[in-house]
PDB file of C-alpha atoms in Angstrom:
ATOM      1  CA  MET A   4       0.000   0.000   0.000  1.00 47.00           C
ATOM      2  CA  SER A   5       1.134   3.560  -0.688  1.00 53.00           C
ATOM      3  CA  ASP A   6       1.672   6.298   1.840  1.00 54.00           C
ATOM      4  CA  GLN A   7      -1.332   8.026   0.298  1.00 60.00           C
ATOM      5  CA  SER A   8      -3.710   5.144   0.990  1.00 92.00           C
ATOM      6  CA  TRP A   9      -3.842   5.596   4.758  1.00 94.00           C
ATOM      7  CA  LYS A  10      -4.473   9.299   4.284  1.00 93.00           C
ATOM      8  CA  GLN A  11      -7.295   8.556   1.864  1.00 95.00           C
ATOM      9  CA  LEU A  12      -8.760   6.137   4.376  1.00 96.00           C
ATOM     10  CA  LEU A  13      -8.668   8.820   7.065  1.00 96.00           C
ATOM     11  CA  ASP A  14     -10.558  11.108   4.690  1.00 96.00           C
ATOM     12  CA  GLU A  15     -13.102   8.324   4.273  1.00 96.00           C
ATOM     13  CA  ALA A  16     -13.361   8.043   8.056  1.00 97.00           C
ATOM     14  CA  GLU A  17     -14.065  11.781   8.269  1.00 96.00           C
ATOM     15  CA  GLU A  18     -16.961  11.326   5.863  1.00 97.00           C
ATOM     16  CA  ALA A  19     -18.285   8.584   8.125  1.00 98.00           C
ATOM     17  CA  PHE A  20     -18.011  10.931  11.115  1.00 97.00           C
ATOM     18  CA  GLU A  21     -19.982  13.581   9.233  1.00 96.00           C
ATOM     19  CA  ASN A  22     -22.719  10.994   8.672  1.00 97.00           C
ATOM     20  CA  ARG A  23     -22.462   9.853  12.308  1.00 97.00           C
ATOM     21  CA  ASP A  24     -21.654   6.356  11.070  1.00 98.00           C
ATOM     22  CA  PHE A  25     -19.219   5.539  13.843  1.00 98.00           C
ATOM     23  CA  VAL A  26     -19.113   1.810  13.162  1.00 98.00           C
ATOM     24  CA  ARG A  27     -18.057   2.516   9.597  1.00 98.00           C
ATOM     25  CA  ALA A  28     -15.488   5.011  10.863  1.00 98.00           C
ATOM     26  CA  GLU A  29     -14.023   2.360  13.159  1.00 98.00           C
ATOM     27  CA  VAL A  30     -13.718  -0.116  10.299  1.00 97.00           C
ATOM     28  CA  VAL A  31     -12.029   2.433   8.055  1.00 97.00           C
ATOM     29  CA  CYS A  32      -9.651   3.493  10.836  1.00 97.00           C
ATOM     30  CA  GLY A  33      -8.617  -0.132  11.242  1.00 96.00           C
ATOM     31  CA  LYS A  34      -7.786  -0.281   7.550  1.00 95.00           C
ATOM     32  CA  ALA A  35      -5.886   3.001   7.824  1.00 96.00           C
ATOM     33  CA  MET A  36      -3.768   1.625  10.661  1.00 96.00           C
ATOM     34  CA  ALA A  37      -2.949  -1.513   8.663  1.00 94.00           C
ATOM     35  CA  ALA A  38      -2.010   0.623   5.664  1.00 94.00           C
ATOM     36  CA  ALA A  39       0.143   2.906   7.809  1.00 94.00           C
ATOM     37  CA  GLU A  40       1.982   0.032   9.444  1.00 93.00           C
ATOM     38  CA  ALA A  41       2.969  -1.195   5.984  1.00 91.00           C
ATOM     39  CA  VAL A  42       4.644   2.048   4.929  1.00 90.00           C
ATOM     40  CA  LEU A  43       5.302   4.401   7.832  1.00 91.00           C
ATOM     41  CA  ASP A  44       8.248   4.719  10.143  1.00 91.00           C
ATOM     42  CA  PRO A  45       7.163   4.063  13.755  1.00 87.00           C
ATOM     43  CA  ALA A  46       8.069   7.683  14.557  1.00 88.00           C
ATOM     44  CA  ASP A  47       5.491   9.222  12.227  1.00 93.00           C
ATOM     45  CA  ILE A  48       2.680  11.611  13.121  1.00 94.00           C
ATOM     46  CA  GLY A  49       0.319   9.528  10.998  1.00 95.00           C
ATOM     47  CA  TYR A  50      -0.111   7.089  13.866  1.00 96.00           C
ATOM     48  CA  SER A  51      -1.287   9.885  16.152  1.00 97.00           C
ATOM     49  CA  LYS A  52      -3.879  10.937  13.584  1.00 97.00           C
ATOM     50  CA  ILE A  53      -5.177   7.389  13.170  1.00 98.00           C
ATOM     51  CA  LEU A  54      -5.308   6.811  16.925  1.00 98.00           C
ATOM     52  CA  THR A  55      -7.272  10.032  17.353  1.00 98.00           C
ATOM     53  CA  ALA A  56      -9.764   9.055  14.675  1.00 98.00           C
ATOM     54  CA  THR A  57     -10.155   5.575  16.149  1.00 98.00           C
ATOM     55  CA  ALA A  58     -10.784   7.071  19.585  1.00 99.00           C
ATOM     56  CA  ARG A  59     -13.481   9.303  18.104  1.00 98.00           C
ATOM     57  CA  ALA A  60     -15.084   6.274  16.467  1.00 98.00           C
ATOM     58  CA  TYR A  61     -15.165   4.411  19.778  1.00 98.00           C
ATOM     59  CA  ALA A  62     -16.498   7.475  21.594  1.00 98.00           C
ATOM     60  CA  GLY A  63     -19.271   7.844  19.056  1.00 98.00           C
ATOM     61  CA  GLN A  64     -20.385   4.321  19.877  1.00 98.00           C
ATOM     62  CA  GLY A  65     -20.348   4.984  23.618  1.00 97.00           C
ATOM     63  CA  ARG A  66     -17.223   2.878  24.103  1.00 98.00           C
ATOM     64  CA  ASP A  67     -15.568   5.457  26.347  1.00 98.00           C
ATOM     65  CA  GLU A  68     -13.303   3.036  28.212  1.00 98.00           C
ATOM     66  CA  GLU A  69     -11.714   2.069  24.895  1.00 98.00           C
ATOM     67  CA  ALA A  70     -11.691   5.592  23.498  1.00 98.00           C
ATOM     68  CA  GLU A  71      -9.974   7.517  26.261  1.00 98.00           C
ATOM     69  CA  PRO A  72      -6.695   5.550  26.338  1.00 98.00           C
ATOM     70  CA  LEU A  73      -6.393   6.096  22.589  1.00 98.00           C
ATOM     71  CA  PHE A  74      -6.766   9.861  22.967  1.00 99.00           C
ATOM     72  CA  VAL A  75      -3.949   9.738  25.520  1.00 98.00           C
ATOM     73  CA  GLN A  76      -1.799   7.526  23.277  1.00 98.00           C
ATOM     74  CA  ALA A  77      -2.390   9.834  20.316  1.00 98.00           C
ATOM     75  CA  THR A  78      -1.243  12.851  22.318  1.00 98.00           C
ATOM     76  CA  GLU A  79       1.803  11.000  23.626  1.00 97.00           C
ATOM     77  CA  LYS A  80       2.670   9.870  20.104  1.00 97.00           C
ATOM     78  CA  ALA A  81       2.542  13.434  18.803  1.00 97.00           C
ATOM     79  CA  ALA A  82       4.777  14.529  21.685  1.00 97.00           C
ATOM     80  CA  ASP A  83       7.227  11.722  20.894  1.00 96.00           C
ATOM     81  CA  VAL A  84       7.426  12.845  17.269  1.00 95.00           C
ATOM     82  CA  PHE A  85       7.593  16.623  17.688  1.00 96.00           C
ATOM     83  CA  GLY A  86       8.318  17.263  21.358  1.00 96.00           C
ATOM     84  CA  GLU A  87       5.846  18.158  24.082  1.00 96.00           C
ATOM     85  CA  ALA A  88       5.922  21.891  23.305  1.00 97.00           C
ATOM     86  CA  HIS A  89       5.007  21.614  19.594  1.00 97.00           C
ATOM     87  CA  HIS A  90       1.631  22.769  18.311  1.00 97.00           C
ATOM     88  CA  GLU A  91       0.975  19.395  16.615  1.00 97.00           C
ATOM     89  CA  VAL A  92       0.470  17.961  20.100  1.00 98.00           C
ATOM     90  CA  SER A  93      -2.600  20.184  20.397  1.00 98.00           C
ATOM     91  CA  ARG A  94      -4.500  18.256  17.696  1.00 98.00           C
ATOM     92  CA  PRO A  95      -5.123  15.010  19.596  1.00 98.00           C
ATOM     93  CA  MET A  96      -5.239  17.040  22.808  1.00 99.00           C
ATOM     94  CA  LEU A  97      -8.191  19.041  21.488  1.00 99.00           C
ATOM     95  CA  ALA A  98     -10.027  15.899  20.425  1.00 98.00           C
ATOM     96  CA  HIS A  99      -9.548  14.541  23.943  1.00 99.00           C
ATOM     97  CA  ALA A 100     -10.695  17.849  25.448  1.00 99.00           C
ATOM     98  CA  GLN A 101     -13.881  17.738  23.381  1.00 98.00           C
ATOM     99  CA  PHE A 102     -14.493  14.152  24.477  1.00 98.00           C
ATOM    100  CA  LEU A 103     -14.196  15.223  28.118  1.00 99.00           C
ATOM    101  CA  LEU A 104     -16.398  18.282  27.595  1.00 98.00           C
ATOM    102  CA  GLU A 105     -19.177  16.171  26.130  1.00 98.00           C
ATOM    103  CA  ARG A 106     -18.999  13.943  29.206  1.00 98.00           C
ATOM    104  CA  LYS A 107     -19.220  16.932  31.564  1.00 98.00           C
ATOM    105  CA  ARG A 108     -15.725  16.372  32.929  1.00 98.00           C
ATOM    106  CA  TYR A 109     -15.189  20.081  32.874  1.00 98.00           C
ATOM    107  CA  ASP A 110     -12.043  20.514  34.963  1.00 98.00           C
ATOM    108  CA  GLU A 111     -10.109  17.951  32.924  1.00 98.00           C
ATOM    109  CA  SER A 112     -11.448  19.343  29.681  1.00 99.00           C
ATOM    110  CA  GLU A 113     -10.573  22.931  30.559  1.00 98.00           C
ATOM    111  CA  SER A 114      -7.015  21.929  31.404  1.00 98.00           C
ATOM    112  CA  LEU A 115      -6.535  20.397  27.956  1.00 99.00           C
ATOM    113  CA  PHE A 116      -8.178  23.289  26.113  1.00 99.00           C
ATOM    114  CA  ARG A 117      -5.905  25.712  27.939  1.00 98.00           C
ATOM    115  CA  GLN A 118      -2.804  23.628  27.201  1.00 98.00           C
ATOM    116  CA  ALA A 119      -3.752  23.368  23.533  1.00 99.00           C
ATOM    117  CA  PHE A 120      -4.347  27.106  23.350  1.00 99.00           C
ATOM    118  CA  ALA A 121      -0.948  27.816  24.922  1.00 98.00           C
ATOM    119  CA  LEU A 122       0.842  25.510  22.480  1.00 98.00           C
ATOM    120  CA  ARG A 123      -0.801  27.126  19.485  1.00 98.00           C
ATOM    121  CA  GLU A 124      -0.347  30.677  20.708  1.00 98.00           C
ATOM    122  CA  LYS A 125       3.365  29.994  21.293  1.00 98.00           C
ATOM    123  CA  ASP A 126       3.913  28.647  17.780  1.00 97.00           C
ATOM    124  CA  PHE A 127       1.427  30.709  15.749  1.00 98.00           C
ATOM    125  CA  GLY A 128       1.259  34.015  17.601  1.00 97.00           C
ATOM    126  CA  ASP A 129      -1.705  35.691  19.233  1.00 96.00           C
ATOM    127  CA  VAL A 130      -3.760  36.396  16.080  1.00 97.00           C
ATOM    128  CA  HIS A 131      -4.103  33.136  14.165  1.00 98.00           C
ATOM    129  CA  GLU A 132      -7.081  31.059  13.103  1.00 98.00           C
ATOM    130  CA  GLU A 133      -5.622  27.977  14.808  1.00 98.00           C
ATOM    131  CA  LEU A 134      -6.447  29.619  18.150  1.00 99.00           C
ATOM    132  CA  ILE A 135     -10.181  29.640  17.475  1.00 99.00           C
ATOM    133  CA  ARG A 136     -10.957  26.038  18.335  1.00 98.00           C
ATOM    134  CA  PRO A 137      -9.314  25.970  21.786  1.00 99.00           C
ATOM    135  CA  LEU A 138     -10.786  29.391  22.589  1.00 99.00           C
ATOM    136  CA  LEU A 139     -14.321  28.228  21.797  1.00 98.00           C
ATOM    137  CA  GLY A 140     -13.904  24.988  23.730  1.00 98.00           C
ATOM    138  CA  TRP A 141     -12.516  26.780  26.756  1.00 98.00           C
ATOM    139  CA  ALA A 142     -15.313  29.346  26.568  1.00 98.00           C
ATOM    140  CA  ALA A 143     -17.955  26.606  26.400  1.00 98.00           C
ATOM    141  CA  ILE A 144     -16.841  25.381  29.820  1.00 98.00           C
ATOM    142  CA  LEU A 145     -17.041  28.884  31.259  1.00 98.00           C
ATOM    143  CA  VAL A 146     -20.579  29.220  29.905  1.00 98.00           C
ATOM    144  CA  VAL A 147     -21.576  25.977  31.627  1.00 97.00           C
ATOM    145  CA  ARG A 148     -20.190  27.414  34.866  1.00 97.00           C
ATOM    146  CA  ASN A 149     -22.102  30.648  34.247  1.00 97.00           C
ATOM    147  CA  GLU A 150     -18.832  32.588  34.092  1.00 98.00           C
ATOM    148  CA  LEU A 151     -20.241  34.565  31.196  1.00 97.00           C
ATOM    149  CA  SER A 152     -18.018  37.635  31.392  1.00 96.00           C
ATOM    150  CA  GLN A 153     -14.895  35.485  31.155  1.00 98.00           C
ATOM    151  CA  ALA A 154     -16.468  33.473  28.349  1.00 98.00           C
ATOM    152  CA  GLN A 155     -17.175  36.709  26.495  1.00 98.00           C
ATOM    153  CA  LEU A 156     -13.494  37.634  26.619  1.00 98.00           C
ATOM    154  CA  LEU A 157     -12.496  34.323  25.030  1.00 98.00           C
ATOM    155  CA  ILE A 158     -15.211  34.270  22.381  1.00 98.00           C
ATOM    156  CA  GLY A 159     -14.588  37.944  21.699  1.00 98.00           C
ATOM    157  CA  ARG A 160     -10.957  37.159  21.024  1.00 98.00           C
ATOM    158  CA  ALA A 161     -11.971  34.291  18.735  1.00 98.00           C
ATOM    159  CA  TYR A 162     -14.297  36.692  16.928  1.00 98.00           C
ATOM    160  CA  ASP A 163     -11.539  39.275  16.438  1.00 98.00           C
ATOM    161  CA  ILE A 164      -9.292  36.572  14.993  1.00 98.00           C
ATOM    162  CA  ALA A 165     -12.054  35.300  12.714  1.00 98.00           C
ATOM    163  CA  GLU A 166     -12.736  38.829  11.459  1.00 97.00           C
ATOM    164  CA  ALA A 167      -9.051  39.358  10.735  1.00 97.00           C
ATOM    165  CA  LYS A 168      -8.134  35.979   9.300  1.00 97.00           C
ATOM    166  CA  LEU A 169     -11.141  34.110   7.903  1.00 97.00           C
ATOM    167  CA  PRO A 170     -13.387  34.648   4.884  1.00 96.00           C
ATOM    168  CA  ALA A 171     -17.120  34.709   5.499  1.00 95.00           C
ATOM    169  CA  ASP A 172     -17.590  31.339   3.796  1.00 95.00           C
ATOM    170  CA  ASP A 173     -15.229  29.555   6.197  1.00 96.00           C
ATOM    171  CA  PRO A 174     -17.361  27.392   8.523  1.00 95.00           C
ATOM    172  CA  ARG A 175     -15.282  28.544  11.486  1.00 97.00           C
ATOM    173  CA  TYR A 176     -16.288  32.140  10.840  1.00 97.00           C
ATOM    174  CA  GLY A 177     -19.976  31.302  11.006  1.00 97.00           C
ATOM    175  CA  GLN A 178     -19.424  29.205  14.111  1.00 97.00           C
ATOM    176  CA  VAL A 179     -17.661  32.025  15.938  1.00 98.00           C
ATOM    177  CA  VAL A 180     -20.317  34.570  14.981  1.00 98.00           C
ATOM    178  CA  GLN A 181     -23.075  32.222  16.115  1.00 97.00           C
ATOM    179  CA  HIS A 182     -21.447  31.622  19.497  1.00 97.00           C
ATOM    180  CA  TYR A 183     -20.650  35.287  20.053  1.00 98.00           C
ATOM    181  CA  VAL A 184     -24.107  36.561  19.120  1.00 98.00           C
ATOM    182  CA  ARG A 185     -25.777  33.970  21.338  1.00 97.00           C
ATOM    183  CA  LEU A 186     -23.611  34.868  24.332  1.00 98.00           C
ATOM    184  CA  LEU A 187     -24.049  38.611  23.868  1.00 98.00           C
ATOM    185  CA  ARG A 188     -27.807  38.173  23.783  1.00 97.00           C
ATOM    186  CA  GLU A 189     -27.637  36.092  26.942  1.00 96.00           C
ATOM    187  CA  LEU A 190     -25.713  38.937  28.562  1.00 96.00           C
ATOM    188  CA  GLY A 191     -28.409  41.373  27.472  1.00 96.00           C
ATOM    189  CA  ARG A 192     -26.205  43.075  24.897  1.00 97.00           C
ATOM    190  CA  THR A 193     -28.722  42.681  22.102  1.00 97.00           C
ATOM    191  CA  GLN A 194     -27.718  45.812  20.203  1.00 98.00           C
ATOM    192  CA  VAL A 195     -24.080  44.735  19.975  1.00 97.00           C
ATOM    193  CA  ALA A 196     -25.180  41.229  18.987  1.00 97.00           C
ATOM    194  CA  GLY A 197     -27.308  42.678  16.199  1.00 97.00           C
ATOM    195  CA  GLU A 198     -24.460  44.840  14.941  1.00 97.00           C
ATOM    196  CA  ILE A 199     -22.110  41.864  14.801  1.00 97.00           C
ATOM    197  CA  LEU A 200     -24.672  39.785  12.951  1.00 96.00           C
ATOM    198  CA  GLU A 201     -25.291  42.557  10.421  1.00 96.00           C
ATOM    199  CA  ARG A 202     -21.546  43.020   9.895  1.00 96.00           C
ATOM    200  CA  ALA A 203     -21.169  39.285   9.280  1.00 96.00           C
ATOM    201  CA  LYS A 204     -24.021  39.295   6.767  1.00 95.00           C
ATOM    202  CA  ALA A 205     -22.455  42.270   5.011  1.00 95.00           C
ATOM    203  CA  ARG A 206     -19.282  40.222   4.651  1.00 94.00           C
ATOM    204  CA  GLY A 207     -21.306  37.463   3.005  1.00 94.00           C
ATOM    205  CA  LEU A 208     -22.286  35.152   5.858  1.00 93.00           C
ATOM    206  CA  LYS A 209     -25.356  33.170   4.830  1.00 85.00           C
TER     207      LYS A 209
END
């Protein structure tokens, strides 16, 4: 098998995730791992990506006890390849953080979102689209805790980055606007929320 085949299989797994076909995703991830083992050096980031996808497939089926060790292994693998302080470590870390958030393990989830944010900010700077995902995840936990003013700071920063770096047709832009407008309305800042929504529509947000 070629190096490309495991990557194509991971793309196929992503399609299965989009369709919420987690059993199919698991099967495809198994094929991706077999393909990777045939061509990749053991010290390759591809294994971290496959482990992360497999963990997501297990989690989607409610197989949390099998999923969580794989999230940890995926993060450790990325750290082995690039070093613990590299932004690539944040990719499996964020998947694990989301897993924990969805299971209401907020303290553990927040710790990982904050670590992922710090890794990305260190490598990418303080105005980069790669900061948006950890900012939104971290903010989601603050919203659950009703720490809305702190959440506004994080989502506001994500919004500023999205305005500066993303086109209106990027799904992340729409996601940030949606989260920010919702929070501002919850805080009673309906006029500001309306202005942001109108600005986004003027940029071409559907």
